[in-house]
């Protein structure tokens, strides 16, 4: 699934809303019509060489986070 399109972000959020994340857990990003999670994952000082960092990002995505900064 391509989650970087309007349709993709809506499908992503709908899939997680079926897994107990309420509709209030997602918002429209500005004027883009992209659906993004209200909780984001910040990548400042994150390293793909650190297993804990990779695991944290993977867990965030698997749990419905699609706002990655």
JSON list of N, CA and C in Angstrom, two decimals:
[
{"chain": "A", "resi": 1, "resn": "UNK", "atom": "N", "xyz": [0.85, -1.17, 0.00]},
{"chain": "A", "resi": 1, "resn": "UNK", "atom": "CA", "xyz": [0.00, 0.00, 0.00]},
{"chain": "A", "resi": 1, "resn": "UNK", "atom": "C", "xyz": [0.89, 1.23, 0.00]},
{"chain": "A", "resi": 2, "resn": "UNK", "atom": "N", "xyz": [0.63, 2.15, -0.89]},
{"chain": "A", "resi": 2, "resn": "UNK", "atom": "CA", "xyz": [1.37, 3.42, -0.93]},
{"chain": "A", "resi": 2, "resn": "UNK", "atom": "C", "xyz": [0.68, 4.37, 0.05]},
{"chain": "A", "resi": 3, "resn": "UNK", "atom": "N", "xyz": [1.32, 4.64, 1.16]},
{"chain": "A", "resi": 3, "resn": "UNK", "atom": "CA", "xyz": [0.72, 5.49, 2.18]},
{"chain": "A", "resi": 3, "resn": "UNK", "atom": "C", "xyz": [1.08, 6.96, 2.03]},
{"chain": "A", "resi": 4, "resn": "UNK", "atom": "N", "xyz": [1.74, 7.31, 0.93]},
{"chain": "A", "resi": 4, "resn": "UNK", "atom": "CA", "xyz": [2.13, 8.71, 0.75]},
{"chain": "A", "resi": 4, "resn": "UNK", "atom": "C", "xyz": [1.16, 9.48, -0.14]},
{"chain": "A", "resi": 5, "resn": "UNK", "atom": "N", "xyz": [0.03, 8.91, -0.43]},
{"chain": "A", "resi": 5, "resn": "UNK", "atom": "CA", "xyz": [-1.00, 9.57, -1.22]},
{"chain": "A", "resi": 5, "resn": "UNK", "atom": "C", "xyz": [-2.21, 9.86, -0.34]},
{"chain": "A", "resi": 6, "resn": "UNK", "atom": "N", "xyz": [-3.10, 10.69, -0.82]},
{"chain": "A", "resi": 6, "resn": "UNK", "atom": "CA", "xyz": [-4.33, 10.97, -0.06]},
{"chain": "A", "resi": 6, "resn": "UNK", "atom": "C", "xyz": [-5.09, 9.68, 0.19]},
{"chain": "A", "resi": 7, "resn": "UNK", "atom": "N", "xyz": [-5.25, 8.89, -0.84]},
{"chain": "A", "resi": 7, "resn": "UNK", "atom": "CA", "xyz": [-5.98, 7.62, -0.70]},
{"chain": "A", "resi": 7, "resn": "UNK", "atom": "C", "xyz": [-5.25, 6.66, 0.23]},
{"chain": "A", "resi": 8, "resn": "UNK", "atom": "N", "xyz": [-3.93, 6.62, 0.11]},
{"chain": "A", "resi": 8, "resn": "UNK", "atom": "CA", "xyz": [-3.13, 5.73, 0.95]},
{"chain": "A", "resi": 8, "resn": "UNK", "atom": "C", "xyz": [-3.20, 6.09, 2.41]},
{"chain": "A", "resi": 9, "resn": "UNK", "atom": "N", "xyz": [-3.12, 7.38, 2.73]},
{"chain": "A", "resi": 9, "resn": "UNK", "atom": "CA", "xyz": [-3.18, 7.79, 4.14]},
{"chain": "A", "resi": 9, "resn": "UNK", "atom": "C", "xyz": [-4.57, 7.52, 4.72]},
{"chain": "A", "resi": 10, "resn": "UNK", "atom": "N", "xyz": [-5.60, 7.69, 3.90]},
{"chain": "A", "resi": 10, "resn": "UNK", "atom": "CA", "xyz": [-6.96, 7.41, 4.40]},
{"chain": "A", "resi": 10, "resn": "UNK", "atom": "C", "xyz": [-7.13, 5.91, 4.66]},
{"chain": "A", "resi": 11, "resn": "UNK", "atom": "N", "xyz": [-6.61, 5.08, 3.76]},
{"chain": "A", "resi": 11, "resn": "UNK", "atom": "CA", "xyz": [-6.70, 3.63, 3.95]},
{"chain": "A", "resi": 11, "resn": "UNK", "atom": "C", "xyz": [-5.90, 3.21, 5.20]},
{"chain": "A", "resi": 12, "resn": "UNK", "atom": "N", "xyz": [-4.73, 3.80, 5.39]},
{"chain": "A", "resi": 12, "resn": "UNK", "atom": "CA", "xyz": [-3.91, 3.50, 6.56]},
{"chain": "A", "resi": 12, "resn": "UNK", "atom": "C", "xyz": [-4.65, 3.84, 7.85]},
{"chain": "A", "resi": 13, "resn": "UNK", "atom": "N", "xyz": [-5.20, 5.03, 7.91]},
{"chain": "A", "resi": 13, "resn": "UNK", "atom": "CA", "xyz": [-5.90, 5.43, 9.14]},
{"chain": "A", "resi": 13, "resn": "UNK", "atom": "C", "xyz": [-7.15, 4.60, 9.37]},
{"chain": "A", "resi": 14, "resn": "UNK", "atom": "N", "xyz": [-7.86, 4.25, 8.32]},
{"chain": "A", "resi": 14, "resn": "UNK", "atom": "CA", "xyz": [-9.05, 3.41, 8.47]},
{"chain": "A", "resi": 14, "resn": "UNK", "atom": "C", "xyz": [-8.68, 2.03, 8.99]},
{"chain": "A", "resi": 15, "resn": "UNK", "atom": "N", "xyz": [-7.56, 1.48, 8.53]},
{"chain": "A", "resi": 15, "resn": "UNK", "atom": "CA", "xyz": [-7.11, 0.17, 9.00]},
{"chain": "A", "resi": 15, "resn": "UNK", "atom": "C", "xyz": [-6.84, 0.20, 10.50]},
{"chain": "A", "resi": 16, "resn": "UNK", "atom": "N", "xyz": [-6.23, 1.27, 10.99]},
{"chain": "A", "resi": 16, "resn": "UNK", "atom": "CA", "xyz": [-5.93, 1.34, 12.41]},
{"chain": "A", "resi": 16, "resn": "UNK", "atom": "C", "xyz": [-7.14, 1.73, 13.24]},
{"chain": "A", "resi": 17, "resn": "UNK", "atom": "N", "xyz": [-8.10, 2.42, 12.65]},
{"chain": "A", "resi": 17, "resn": "UNK", "atom": "CA", "xyz": [-9.33, 2.72, 13.38]},
{"chain": "A", "resi": 17, "resn": "UNK", "atom": "C", "xyz": [-10.09, 1.43, 13.67]},
{"chain": "A", "resi": 18, "resn": "UNK", "atom": "N", "xyz": [-9.93, 0.43, 12.82]},
{"chain": "A", "resi": 18, "resn": "UNK", "atom": "CA", "xyz": [-10.55, -0.88, 13.07]},
{"chain": "A", "resi": 18, "resn": "UNK", "atom": "C", "xyz": [-9.82, -1.62, 14.19]},
{"chain": "A", "resi": 19, "resn": "UNK", "atom": "N", "xyz": [-8.61, -1.19, 14.53]},
{"chain": "A", "resi": 19, "resn": "UNK", "atom": "CA", "xyz": [-7.81, -1.81, 15.58]},
{"chain": "A", "resi": 19, "resn": "UNK", "atom": "C", "xyz": [-7.86, -1.00, 16.87]},
{"chain": "A", "resi": 20, "resn": "UNK", "atom": "N", "xyz": [-8.89, -0.24, 17.08]},
{"chain": "A", "resi": 20, "resn": "UNK", "atom": "CA", "xyz": [-9.16, 0.48, 18.34]},
{"chain": "A", "resi": 20, "resn": "UNK", "atom": "C", "xyz": [-8.59, 1.88, 18.44]},
{"chain": "A", "resi": 21, "resn": "UNK", "atom": "N", "xyz": [-8.01, 2.42, 17.39]},
{"chain": "A", "resi": 21, "resn": "UNK", "atom": "CA", "xyz": [-7.60, 3.83, 17.44]},
{"chain": "A", "resi": 21, "resn": "UNK", "atom": "C", "xyz": [-8.81, 4.65, 17.00]},
{"chain": "A", "resi": 22, "resn": "UNK", "atom": "N", "xyz": [-9.29, 5.56, 17.84]},
{"chain": "A", "resi": 22, "resn": "UNK", "atom": "CA", "xyz": [-10.47, 6.33, 17.49]},
{"chain": "A", "resi": 22, "resn": "UNK", "atom": "C", "xyz": [-10.19, 7.31, 16.35]},
{"chain": "A", "resi": 23, "resn": "UNK", "atom": "N", "xyz": [-11.24, 7.73, 15.64]},
{"chain": "A", "resi": 23, "resn": "UNK", "atom": "CA", "xyz": [-11.05, 8.71, 14.57]},
{"chain": "A", "resi": 23, "resn": "UNK", "atom": "C", "xyz": [-10.32, 9.97, 15.04]},
{"chain": "A", "resi": 24, "resn": "UNK", "atom": "N", "xyz": [-10.45, 10.32, 16.31]},
{"chain": "A", "resi": 24, "resn": "UNK", "atom": "CA", "xyz": [-9.76, 11.51, 16.83]},
{"chain": "A", "resi": 24, "resn": "UNK", "atom": "C", "xyz": [-8.25, 11.31, 16.88]},
{"chain": "A", "resi": 25, "resn": "UNK", "atom": "N", "xyz": [-7.77, 10.11, 16.63]},
{"chain": "A", "resi": 25, "resn": "UNK", "atom": "CA", "xyz": [-6.34, 9.83, 16.63]},
{"chain": "A", "resi": 25, "resn": "UNK", "atom": "C", "xyz": [-5.65, 10.27, 15.35]},
{"chain": "A", "resi": 26, "resn": "UNK", "atom": "N", "xyz": [-6.43, 10.78, 14.40]},
{"chain": "A", "resi": 26, "resn": "UNK", "atom": "CA", "xyz": [-5.89, 11.22, 13.11]},
{"chain": "A", "resi": 26, "resn": "UNK", "atom": "C", "xyz": [-6.48, 12.57, 12.74]},
{"chain": "A", "resi": 27, "resn": "UNK", "atom": "N", "xyz": [-5.72, 13.34, 12.01]},
{"chain": "A", "resi": 27, "resn": "UNK", "atom": "CA", "xyz": [-6.15, 14.67, 11.54]},
{"chain": "A", "resi": 27, "resn": "UNK", "atom": "C", "xyz": [-5.74, 14.85, 10.09]},
{"chain": "A", "resi": 28, "resn": "UNK", "atom": "N", "xyz": [-6.32, 15.85, 9.46]},
{"chain": "A", "resi": 28, "resn": "UNK", "atom": "CA", "xyz": [-5.91, 16.23, 8.11]},
{"chain": "A", "resi": 28, "resn": "UNK", "atom": "C", "xyz": [-4.72, 17.17, 8.23]},
{"chain": "A", "resi": 29, "resn": "UNK", "atom": "N", "xyz": [-3.67, 16.91, 7.45]},
{"chain": "A", "resi": 29, "resn": "UNK", "atom": "CA", "xyz": [-2.46, 17.71, 7.50]},
{"chain": "A", "resi": 29, "resn": "UNK", "atom": "C", "xyz": [-2.63, 18.96, 6.66]},
{"chain": "A", "resi": 30, "resn": "UNK", "atom": "N", "xyz": [-2.83, 20.07, 7.33]},
{"chain": "A", "resi": 30, "resn": "UNK", "atom": "CA", "xyz": [-2.98, 21.36, 6.63]},
{"chain": "A", "resi": 30, "resn": "UNK", "atom": "C", "xyz": [-4.01, 21.31, 5.53]},
{"chain": "A", "resi": 31, "resn": "UNK", "atom": "N", "xyz": [-3.63, 21.79, 4.36]},
{"chain": "A", "resi": 31, "resn": "UNK", "atom": "CA", "xyz": [-4.53, 21.82, 3.20]},
{"chain": "A", "resi": 31, "resn": "UNK", "atom": "C", "xyz": [-4.26, 20.67, 2.24]},
{"chain": "A", "resi": 32, "resn": "UNK", "atom": "N", "xyz": [-3.53, 19.66, 2.70]},
{"chain": "A", "resi": 32, "resn": "UNK", "atom": "CA", "xyz": [-3.10, 18.58, 1.81]},
{"chain": "A", "resi": 32, "resn": "UNK", "atom": "C", "xyz": [-4.12, 17.47, 1.64]},
{"chain": "A", "resi": 33, "resn": "UNK", "atom": "N", "xyz": [-5.07, 17.33, 2.54]},
{"chain": "A", "resi": 33, "resn": "UNK", "atom": "CA", "xyz": [-6.02, 16.22, 2.59]},
{"chain": "A", "resi": 33, "resn": "UNK", "atom": "C", "xyz": [-5.35, 14.90, 2.98]},
{"chain": "A", "resi": 34, "resn": "UNK", "atom": "N", "xyz": [-4.09, 14.94, 3.39]},
{"chain": "A", "resi": 34, "resn": "UNK", "atom": "CA", "xyz": [-3.42, 13.73, 3.88]},
{"chain": "A", "resi": 34, "resn": "UNK", "atom": "C", "xyz": [-3.87, 13.49, 5.31]},
{"chain": "A", "resi": 35, "resn": "UNK", "atom": "N", "xyz": [-4.17, 12.24, 5.65]},
{"chain": "A", "resi": 35, "resn": "UNK", "atom": "CA", "xyz": [-4.55, 11.88, 7.01]},
{"chain": "A", "resi": 35, "resn": "UNK", "atom": "C", "xyz": [-3.31, 11.46, 7.78]},
{"chain": "A", "resi": 36, "resn": "UNK", "atom": "N", "xyz": [-3.04, 12.13, 8.90]},
{"chain": "A", "resi": 36, "resn": "UNK", "atom": "CA", "xyz": [-1.86, 11.82, 9.70]},
{"chain": "A", "resi": 36, "resn": "UNK", "atom": "C", "xyz": [-2.25, 11.59, 11.16]},
{"chain": "A", "resi": 37, "resn": "UNK", "atom": "N", "xyz": [-1.43, 10.78, 11.82]},
{"chain": "A", "resi": 37, "resn": "UNK", "atom": "CA", "xyz": [-1.68, 10.50, 13.24]},
{"chain": "A", "resi": 37, "resn": "UNK", "atom": "C", "xyz": [-1.43, 11.76, 14.07]},
{"chain": "A", "resi": 38, "resn": "UNK", "atom": "N", "xyz": [-2.17, 11.88, 15.16]},
{"chain": "A", "resi": 38, "resn": "UNK", "atom": "CA", "xyz": [-1.99, 13.04, 16.03]},
{"chain": "A", "resi": 38, "resn": "UNK", "atom": "C", "xyz": [-0.70, 12.93, 16.83]},
{"chain": "A", "resi": 39, "resn": "UNK", "atom": "N", "xyz": [-0.16, 11.74, 16.94]},
{"chain": "A", "resi": 39, "resn": "UNK", "atom": "CA", "xyz": [1.12, 11.51, 17.59]},
{"chain": "A", "resi": 39, "resn": "UNK", "atom": "C", "xyz": [2.13, 11.19, 16.50]},
{"chain": "A", "resi": 40, "resn": "UNK", "atom": "N", "xyz": [3.23, 11.93, 16.49]},
{"chain": "A", "resi": 40, "resn": "UNK", "atom": "CA", "xyz": [4.26, 11.70, 15.48]},
{"chain": "A", "resi": 40, "resn": "UNK", "atom": "C", "xyz": [5.51, 11.07, 16.08]},
{"chain": "A", "resi": 41, "resn": "UNK", "atom": "N", "xyz": [6.41, 10.69, 15.19]},
{"chain": "A", "resi": 41, "resn": "UNK", "atom": "CA", "xyz": [7.69, 10.13, 15.60]},
{"chain": "A", "resi": 41, "resn": "UNK", "atom": "C", "xyz": [8.78, 11.06, 15.11]},
{"chain": "A", "resi": 42, "resn": "UNK", "atom": "N", "xyz": [9.49, 11.66, 16.04]},
{"chain": "A", "resi": 42, "resn": "UNK", "atom": "CA", "xyz": [10.58, 12.57, 15.67]},
{"chain": "A", "resi": 42, "resn": "UNK", "atom": "C", "xyz": [11.89, 11.82, 15.49]},
{"chain": "A", "resi": 43, "resn": "UNK", "atom": "N", "xyz": [12.58, 12.11, 14.43]},
{"chain": "A", "resi": 43, "resn": "UNK", "atom": "CA", "xyz": [13.80, 11.37, 14.10]},
{"chain": "A", "resi": 43, "resn": "UNK", "atom": "C", "xyz": [15.08, 12.15, 14.35]},
{"chain": "A", "resi": 44, "resn": "UNK", "atom": "N", "xyz": [14.99, 13.26, 15.04]},
{"chain": "A", "resi": 44, "resn": "UNK", "atom": "CA", "xyz": [16.19, 14.01, 15.37]},
{"chain": "A", "resi": 44, "resn": "UNK", "atom": "C", "xyz": [17.05, 13.16, 16.30]},
{"chain": "A", "resi": 45, "resn": "UNK", "atom": "N", "xyz": [18.28, 12.97, 15.93]},
{"chain": "A", "resi": 45, "resn": "UNK", "atom": "CA", "xyz": [19.25, 12.19, 16.70]},
{"chain": "A", "resi": 45, "resn": "UNK", "atom": "C", "xyz": [18.93, 10.69, 16.72]},
{"chain": "A", "resi": 46, "resn": "UNK", "atom": "N", "xyz": [18.20, 10.22, 15.72]},
{"chain": "A", "resi": 46, "resn": "UNK", "atom": "CA", "xyz": [17.91, 8.79, 15.59]},
{"chain": "A", "resi": 46, "resn": "UNK", "atom": "C", "xyz": [18.93, 8.21, 14.61]},
{"chain": "A", "resi": 47, "resn": "UNK", "atom": "N", "xyz": [19.41, 7.02, 14.90]},
{"chain": "A", "resi": 47, "resn": "UNK", "atom": "CA", "xyz": [20.38, 6.36, 14.03]},
{"chain": "A", "resi": 47, "resn": "UNK", "atom": "C", "xyz": [19.85, 4.99, 13.60]},
{"chain": "A", "resi": 48, "resn": "UNK", "atom": "N", "xyz": [19.95, 4.71, 12.30]},
{"chain": "A", "resi": 48, "resn": "UNK", "atom": "CA", "xyz": [19.51, 3.39, 11.84]},
{"chain": "A", "resi": 48, "resn": "UNK", "atom": "C", "xyz": [20.52, 2.31, 12.21]},
{"chain": "A", "resi": 49, "resn": "UNK", "atom": "N", "xyz": [21.61, 2.71, 12.84]},
{"chain": "A", "resi": 49, "resn": "UNK", "atom": "CA", "xyz": [22.61, 1.74, 13.32]},
{"chain": "A", "resi": 49, "resn": "UNK", "atom": "C", "xyz": [22.34, 1.32, 14.77]},
{"chain": "A", "resi": 50, "resn": "UNK", "atom": "N", "xyz": [21.38, 1.97, 15.41]},
{"chain": "A", "resi": 50, "resn": "UNK", "atom": "CA", "xyz": [21.01, 1.63, 16.78]},
{"chain": "A", "resi": 50, "resn": "UNK", "atom": "C", "xyz": [19.75, 0.79, 16.77]},
{"chain": "A", "resi": 51, "resn": "UNK", "atom": "N", "xyz": [19.85, -0.44, 17.21]},
{"chain": "A", "resi": 51, "resn": "UNK", "atom": "CA", "xyz": [18.72, -1.36, 17.19]},
{"chain": "A", "resi": 51, "resn": "UNK", "atom": "C", "xyz": [17.49, -0.83, 17.93]},
{"chain": "A", "resi": 52, "resn": "UNK", "atom": "N", "xyz": [17.72, -0.16, 19.05]},
{"chain": "A", "resi": 52, "resn": "UNK", "atom": "CA", "xyz": [16.60, 0.38, 19.83]},
{"chain": "A", "resi": 52, "resn": "UNK", "atom": "C", "xyz": [15.86, 1.47, 19.04]},
{"chain": "A", "resi": 53, "resn": "UNK", "atom": "N", "xyz": [16.60, 2.26, 18.28]},
{"chain": "A", "resi": 53, "resn": "UNK", "atom": "CA", "xyz": [15.97, 3.32, 17.48]},
{"chain": "A", "resi": 53, "resn": "UNK", "atom": "C", "xyz": [15.11, 2.71, 16.37]},
{"chain": "A", "resi": 54, "resn": "UNK", "atom": "N", "xyz": [15.67, 1.72, 15.69]},
{"chain": "A", "resi": 54, "resn": "UNK", "atom": "CA", "xyz": [14.94, 1.05, 14.60]},
{"chain": "A", "resi": 54, "resn": "UNK", "atom": "C", "xyz": [13.69, 0.38, 15.17]},
{"chain": "A", "resi": 55, "resn": "UNK", "atom": "N", "xyz": [13.83, -0.27, 16.31]},
{"chain": "A", "resi": 55, "resn": "UNK", "atom": "CA", "xyz": [12.69, -0.94, 16.94]},
{"chain": "A", "resi": 55, "resn": "UNK", "atom": "C", "xyz": [11.60, 0.05, 17.33]},
{"chain": "A", "resi": 56, "resn": "UNK", "atom": "N", "xyz": [12.01, 1.20, 17.85]},
{"chain": "A", "resi": 56, "resn": "UNK", "atom": "CA", "xyz": [11.04, 2.22, 18.26]},
{"chain": "A", "resi": 56, "resn": "UNK", "atom": "C", "xyz": [10.25, 2.74, 17.06]},
{"chain": "A", "resi": 57, "resn": "UNK", "atom": "N", "xyz": [10.94, 3.00, 15.95]},
{"chain": "A", "resi": 57, "resn": "UNK", "atom": "CA", "xyz": [10.25, 3.47, 14.75]},
{"chain": "A", "resi": 57, "resn": "UNK", "atom": "C", "xyz": [9.33, 2.38, 14.21]},
{"chain": "A", "resi": 58, "resn": "UNK", "atom": "N", "xyz": [9.80, 1.15, 14.17]},
{"chain": "A", "resi": 58, "resn": "UNK", "atom": "CA", "xyz": [8.97, 0.04, 13.70]},
{"chain": "A", "resi": 58, "resn": "UNK", "atom": "C", "xyz": [7.72, -0.11, 14.55]},
{"chain": "A", "resi": 59, "resn": "UNK", "atom": "N", "xyz": [7.88, 0.00, 15.85]},
{"chain": "A", "resi": 59, "resn": "UNK", "atom": "CA", "xyz": [6.72, -0.12, 16.76]},
{"chain": "A", "resi": 59, "resn": "UNK", "atom": "C", "xyz": [5.73, 1.01, 16.54]},
{"chain": "A", "resi": 60, "resn": "UNK", "atom": "N", "xyz": [6.24, 2.22, 16.36]},
{"chain": "A", "resi": 60, "resn": "UNK", "atom": "CA", "xyz": [5.35, 3.36, 16.12]},
{"chain": "A", "resi": 60, "resn": "UNK", "atom": "C", "xyz": [4.52, 3.15, 14.86]},
{"chain": "A", "resi": 61, "resn": "UNK", "atom": "N", "xyz": [5.16, 2.70, 13.79]},
{"chain": "A", "resi": 61, "resn": "UNK", "atom": "CA", "xyz": [4.45, 2.48, 12.53]},
{"chain": "A", "resi": 61, "resn": "UNK", "atom": "C", "xyz": [3.44, 1.34, 12.67]},
{"chain": "A", "resi": 62, "resn": "UNK", "atom": "N", "xyz": [3.84, 0.25, 13.31]},
{"chain": "A", "resi": 62, "resn": "UNK", "atom": "CA", "xyz": [2.94, -0.89, 13.49]},
{"chain": "A", "resi": 62, "resn": "UNK", "atom": "C", "xyz": [1.74, -0.54, 14.36]},
{"chain": "A", "resi": 63, "resn": "UNK", "atom": "N", "xyz": [1.86, 0.51, 15.16]},
{"chain": "A", "resi": 63, "resn": "UNK", "atom": "CA", "xyz": [0.76, 0.91, 16.04]},
{"chain": "A", "resi": 63, "resn": "UNK", "atom": "C", "xyz": [-0.02, 2.12, 15.53]},
{"chain": "A", "resi": 64, "resn": "UNK", "atom": "N", "xyz": [0.17, 2.46, 14.26]},
{"chain": "A", "resi": 64, "resn": "UNK", "atom": "CA", "xyz": [-0.68, 3.48, 13.65]},
{"chain": "A", "resi": 64, "resn": "UNK", "atom": "C", "xyz": [-0.08, 4.85, 13.43]},
{"chain": "A", "resi": 65, "resn": "UNK", "atom": "N", "xyz": [1.15, 5.07, 13.82]},
{"chain": "A", "resi": 65, "resn": "UNK", "atom": "CA", "xyz": [1.79, 6.36, 13.62]},
{"chain": "A", "resi": 65, "resn": "UNK", "atom": "C", "xyz": [2.23, 6.48, 12.16]},
{"chain": "A", "resi": 66, "resn": "UNK", "atom": "N", "xyz": [1.80, 7.52, 11.49]},
{"chain": "A", "resi": 66, "resn": "UNK", "atom": "CA", "xyz": [2.26, 7.75, 10.12]},
{"chain": "A", "resi": 66, "resn": "UNK", "atom": "C", "xyz": [2.78, 9.17, 9.92]},
{"chain": "A", "resi": 67, "resn": "UNK", "atom": "N", "xyz": [3.01, 9.88, 11.02]},
{"chain": "A", "resi": 67, "resn": "UNK", "atom": "CA", "xyz": [3.61, 11.21, 10.96]},
{"chain": "A", "resi": 67, "resn": "UNK", "atom": "C", "xyz": [5.05, 11.07, 11.44]},
{"chain": "A", "resi": 68, "resn": "UNK", "atom": "N", "xyz": [5.96, 10.98, 10.48]},
{"chain": "A", "resi": 68, "resn": "UNK", "atom": "CA", "xyz": [7.37, 10.78, 10.79]},
{"chain": "A", "resi": 68, "resn": "UNK", "atom": "C", "xyz": [8.11, 12.07, 10.44]},
{"chain": "A", "resi": 69, "resn": "UNK", "atom": "N", "xyz": [8.77, 12.64, 11.43]},
{"chain": "A", "resi": 69, "resn": "UNK", "atom": "CA", "xyz": [9.48, 13.90, 11.22]},
{"chain": "A", "resi": 69, "resn": "UNK", "atom": "C", "xyz": [10.97, 13.64, 11.30]}
]
